[in-house]
Amino acid sequence: MNGFPLHPGKHALPAVSDPAEHAAYVRTTDPEADLAPFDGVVLLYQGRLLEHALRTYRTHPRPGWVRGGLHLVEGQGRRFALCGGFGLGAPAAGLVVEQLAALGTQRIITVGTAASLQRDLRPGSLVVARSALRDEGLSHHYLPPGRTASPSSALTQYLAEALAPYDLPVTRGPIWTTDAPYRETTAEVTRYGAEGILAADMEAAAVFAVGHCRTVAVATVLAIADALVDRRPRRHSPDTEHALHTALAAAAQALHTSTASPPPTGEH
């Protein structure tokens, strides 16, 4: 039986293509394409949340910089970028993180939704990921074999602190990233729930892996939208929408705060 990836030790081998090629291509038409001066980027998976963000902040679109839409926010003492509309799942998220890193970003916070694996995590609750089970494919091309991938501990702490003033339940802990949302089984939900895994998403492990590989600080906050334990399908919920809006505001604040206190050397 073959392991995965099929080529052993792939994570340690140089790649043929380089995301710097993408940045060079973008700069042939926009020489000012550079994210290094900005606090960081907030990645948004939900279209409705991106629409809310574009109504909330005064933005300047930068078409063509990355896959999807990139919008620069400058004003009120903030300089960060919003990125959305690039698709769902580990490959889509991993690709856009590569492109953002190649353009110079040093910090990325992702804001999305997740399905609960714990009975006390209801729609509208927030989860700040401390680690993610690597039950997707992309992270295995970036990291040595292993069960989990981890975010930047420093940026995750800034994110948790930015969420603290809000009157919302926030839980920090491990999550489960899977490529197959319609193949989540009762056996998995029972096992991972008993292990203390909080929720399931489709991107975090991949984003953490790419961040580690490219030395970009990454953190993730997720709003609970449905439940896999005692199955409750997703419905439109004002509580979940409010949680996403709160997570977006806290992510922008965490990026801003983190620039004043850079993480220690070696912290990604």
Coordinates of C-alpha atoms in Angstrom, one line a residue:
M1 CA 0.0 0.0 0.0
N2 CA 1.4 3.4 -1.0
G3 CA 1.8 6.2 1.5
F4 CA 0.7 9.7 0.9
P5 CA 2.0 11.7 -0.8
L6 CA 3.0 9.0 -3.3
H7 CA 6.6 10.3 -3.4
P8 CA 8.3 9.7 0.0
G9 CA 9.8 12.7 1.7
K10 CA 8.2 15.1 -0.8
H11 CA 7.9 17.9 1.8
A12 CA 11.7 18.3 1.9
L13 CA 12.2 18.5 -1.9
P14 CA 12.4 21.7 -3.9
A15 CA 9.4 22.4 -6.1
V16 CA 9.6 23.1 -9.9
S17 CA 7.2 26.1 -9.7
D18 CA 7.7 29.0 -7.3
P19 CA 5.0 31.4 -6.0
A20 CA 7.6 34.2 -6.6
E21 CA 6.8 33.7 -10.3
H22 CA 3.2 34.7 -9.6
A23 CA 4.4 37.9 -7.8
A24 CA 6.7 38.8 -10.6
Y25 CA 3.9 38.3 -13.2
V26 CA 1.5 40.5 -11.2
R27 CA 4.2 43.3 -11.0
T28 CA 4.5 43.3 -14.8
T29 CA 1.1 45.1 -14.9
D30 CA 1.1 46.6 -11.3
P31 CA 4.7 47.4 -10.1
E32 CA 3.2 48.6 -6.8
A33 CA 1.9 45.1 -5.9
D34 CA 3.3 44.7 -2.4
L35 CA 1.6 43.7 0.8
A36 CA 4.7 44.0 3.1
P37 CA 3.7 47.5 4.4
F38 CA 0.3 46.2 5.6
D39 CA -0.5 44.7 9.0
G40 CA -1.6 41.5 7.3
V41 CA -4.6 39.9 5.5
V42 CA -7.9 38.7 6.7
L43 CA -9.1 35.7 4.6
L44 CA -12.9 35.4 4.3
Y45 CA -14.6 32.2 3.1
Q46 CA -18.2 33.3 3.2
G47 CA -19.5 35.6 0.4
R48 CA -22.0 37.3 2.8
L49 CA -19.1 38.1 5.2
L50 CA -17.1 39.7 2.4
E51 CA -20.1 41.8 1.4
H52 CA -20.4 43.0 5.0
A53 CA -16.7 43.8 5.2
L54 CA -16.8 45.9 2.0
R55 CA -19.7 47.8 3.5
T56 CA -17.9 48.3 6.8
Y57 CA -14.5 49.4 5.6
R58 CA -13.3 51.9 3.0
T59 CA -11.5 49.6 0.6
H60 CA -9.4 49.8 -2.5
P61 CA -9.7 46.8 -4.8
R62 CA -6.6 45.3 -6.3
P63 CA -7.8 43.0 -9.1
G64 CA -5.3 40.5 -10.3
W65 CA -3.0 40.4 -7.3
V66 CA -4.3 37.0 -6.1
R67 CA -7.0 34.5 -7.1
G68 CA -10.3 35.9 -5.9
G69 CA -10.7 39.5 -4.7
L70 CA -8.2 41.5 -2.7
H71 CA -9.2 44.8 -1.1
L72 CA -6.8 47.1 0.7
V73 CA -8.1 48.9 3.8
E74 CA -6.3 52.1 4.8
G75 CA -7.7 54.6 7.3
Q76 CA -8.5 55.0 11.0
G77 CA -4.9 54.0 11.8
R78 CA -5.4 50.6 10.1
R79 CA -3.6 49.2 7.1
F80 CA -4.7 45.6 6.2
A81 CA -6.2 43.7 3.4
L82 CA -9.3 41.6 2.9
C83 CA -9.3 38.6 0.6
G84 CA -12.3 36.5 -0.4
G85 CA -14.1 35.0 -3.3
F86 CA -11.3 32.4 -4.0
G87 CA -13.3 29.3 -3.3
L88 CA -13.6 26.8 -0.5
G89 CA -11.4 23.9 0.7
A90 CA -7.8 23.3 1.4
P91 CA -6.4 23.6 -2.2
A92 CA -8.2 27.0 -2.8
A93 CA -7.0 28.4 0.6
G94 CA -3.5 27.0 0.2
L95 CA -3.1 28.6 -3.2
V96 CA -4.2 32.0 -2.1
V97 CA -2.0 31.9 1.0
E98 CA 1.0 31.1 -1.3
Q99 CA 0.2 34.1 -3.5
L100 CA -0.3 36.5 -0.5
A101 CA 3.0 35.3 1.0
A102 CA 4.8 35.9 -2.3
L103 CA 3.5 39.4 -2.4
G104 CA 5.0 40.1 1.0
T105 CA 2.3 39.5 3.6
Q106 CA 3.6 38.4 7.0
R107 CA 0.4 37.7 8.9
I108 CA -2.9 36.0 7.9
I109 CA -6.0 35.4 9.9
T110 CA -8.7 33.3 8.4
V111 CA -12.4 33.8 9.4
G112 CA -14.9 31.0 8.5
T113 CA -17.6 28.7 9.7
A114 CA -17.4 25.2 11.2
A115 CA -19.5 22.3 12.3
S116 CA -19.5 21.5 16.0
L117 CA -18.3 18.2 17.4
Q118 CA -19.3 19.1 21.0
R119 CA -22.8 19.4 22.3
D120 CA -22.2 22.6 24.2
L121 CA -20.9 24.5 21.1
R122 CA -24.0 26.1 19.6
P123 CA -24.5 28.3 16.5
G124 CA -23.0 31.7 17.2
S125 CA -20.1 30.3 19.3
L126 CA -16.6 31.1 18.2
V127 CA -13.7 28.7 18.1
V128 CA -10.0 29.8 18.0
A129 CA -8.0 26.9 16.6
R130 CA -4.9 25.8 18.5
S131 CA -4.2 22.9 16.1
A132 CA -5.9 21.0 13.3
L133 CA -6.1 17.3 12.4
R134 CA -4.6 16.9 8.9
D135 CA -7.4 14.9 7.3
E136 CA -6.9 16.7 4.0
G137 CA -4.4 16.3 1.3
L138 CA -2.5 19.5 0.9
S139 CA -0.7 19.8 4.2
H140 CA 1.1 16.5 3.5
H141 CA 2.9 18.1 0.6
Y142 CA 4.3 20.8 2.8
L143 CA 5.0 19.2 6.2
P144 CA 6.6 15.9 7.4
P145 CA 4.2 13.1 8.2
G146 CA 2.2 13.9 11.2
R147 CA -1.4 14.0 12.7
T148 CA -1.8 17.8 13.2
A149 CA -0.7 21.2 12.0
S150 CA -0.5 24.2 14.2
P151 CA -1.0 28.0 13.8
S152 CA 1.3 30.8 15.0
S153 CA 1.0 30.7 18.8
A154 CA 1.7 34.4 19.0
L155 CA -0.9 35.5 16.4
T156 CA -3.4 33.1 17.9
Q157 CA -2.9 34.8 21.3
Y158 CA -3.4 38.2 19.8
L159 CA -6.6 37.0 18.2
A160 CA -7.9 35.5 21.4
E161 CA -7.1 38.8 23.2
A162 CA -8.9 40.8 20.5
L163 CA -12.0 38.7 21.0
A164 CA -12.1 38.9 24.8
P165 CA -14.0 42.3 25.0
Y166 CA -16.9 40.9 23.0
D167 CA -19.9 39.3 24.7
L168 CA -19.6 36.0 22.8
P169 CA -18.6 32.5 23.9
V170 CA -15.1 31.8 22.6
T171 CA -13.4 28.4 23.0
R172 CA -9.7 27.7 22.1
G173 CA -8.7 24.2 21.2
P174 CA -8.1 21.6 18.4
I175 CA -10.2 21.2 15.3
W176 CA -10.5 18.7 12.5
T177 CA -9.8 19.7 8.8
T178 CA -11.3 17.4 6.2
D179 CA -11.5 17.6 2.4
A180 CA -14.8 15.6 2.3
P181 CA -17.6 17.4 4.1
Y182 CA -20.2 14.9 2.8
R183 CA -18.2 12.0 4.1
E184 CA -18.0 12.9 7.8
T185 CA -19.0 9.7 9.5
T186 CA -20.5 8.9 12.9
A187 CA -17.4 6.9 13.8
E188 CA -15.2 9.9 13.2
V189 CA -17.5 12.4 14.9
T190 CA -17.7 10.1 18.0
R191 CA -13.9 9.5 18.1
Y192 CA -12.8 13.0 17.6
G193 CA -15.4 14.4 19.9
A194 CA -14.3 12.1 22.7
E195 CA -10.7 13.3 22.0
G196 CA -11.8 16.9 22.7
I197 CA -11.8 18.0 19.0
L198 CA -14.1 21.0 18.9
A199 CA -15.3 21.4 15.3
A200 CA -14.8 20.5 11.7
D201 CA -13.6 22.8 8.9
M202 CA -12.1 22.4 5.4
E203 CA -9.1 24.6 5.3
A204 CA -7.2 25.2 8.6
A205 CA -4.7 22.4 8.5
A206 CA -3.7 23.4 5.0
V207 CA -3.4 27.1 5.8
F208 CA -1.3 26.3 8.9
A209 CA 1.0 24.1 6.8
V210 CA 1.6 26.7 4.1
G211 CA 2.1 29.4 6.7
H212 CA 4.8 27.2 8.4
C213 CA 6.5 26.5 5.1
R214 CA 6.6 30.2 4.0
T215 CA 7.3 31.6 7.5
V216 CA 4.0 33.5 7.6
A217 CA 2.1 33.8 10.9
V218 CA -1.4 32.3 10.5
A219 CA -4.3 32.1 12.9
T220 CA -7.9 30.9 12.5
V221 CA -11.2 31.8 14.1
L222 CA -14.4 29.9 13.2
A223 CA -18.1 30.6 13.9
I224 CA -20.1 27.5 14.6
A225 CA -22.9 27.2 12.0
D226 CA -24.1 23.6 12.4
A227 CA -23.4 20.4 14.4
L228 CA -22.2 17.0 13.5
V229 CA -22.9 15.6 16.9
D230 CA -26.7 15.1 17.4
R231 CA -26.8 16.3 13.7
R232 CA -28.2 19.8 13.3
P233 CA -28.0 21.0 9.6
R234 CA -27.0 24.5 8.8
R235 CA -29.7 27.1 8.8
H236 CA -29.5 30.9 8.4
S237 CA -28.8 32.1 11.9
P238 CA -28.5 35.7 13.1
D239 CA -26.3 34.4 15.9
T240 CA -23.8 32.9 13.5
E241 CA -23.8 36.0 11.3
H242 CA -23.1 38.2 14.3
A243 CA -20.3 35.9 15.4
L244 CA -18.7 36.2 11.9
H245 CA -19.0 40.0 12.0
T246 CA -17.3 40.0 15.5
A247 CA -14.6 37.6 14.3
L248 CA -13.8 39.9 11.4
A249 CA -13.5 43.0 13.6
A250 CA -11.3 41.1 16.1
A251 CA -9.1 39.7 13.3
A252 CA -8.4 43.3 12.0
Q253 CA -7.6 44.4 15.6
A254 CA -5.3 41.4 16.2
L255 CA -3.3 42.1 13.0
H256 CA -2.9 45.7 14.0
T257 CA -1.8 44.8 17.6
S258 CA 0.6 42.2 16.4
T259 CA 2.6 44.7 14.4
A260 CA 3.5 46.6 17.5
S261 CA 4.8 43.5 19.2
P262 CA 6.4 41.2 16.6
P263 CA 6.6 37.5 17.5
P264 CA 9.9 36.1 18.8
T265 CA 12.5 35.0 16.3
G266 CA 11.5 31.6 14.9
E267 CA 7.8 32.1 15.6
H268 CA 5.7 31.8 12.4

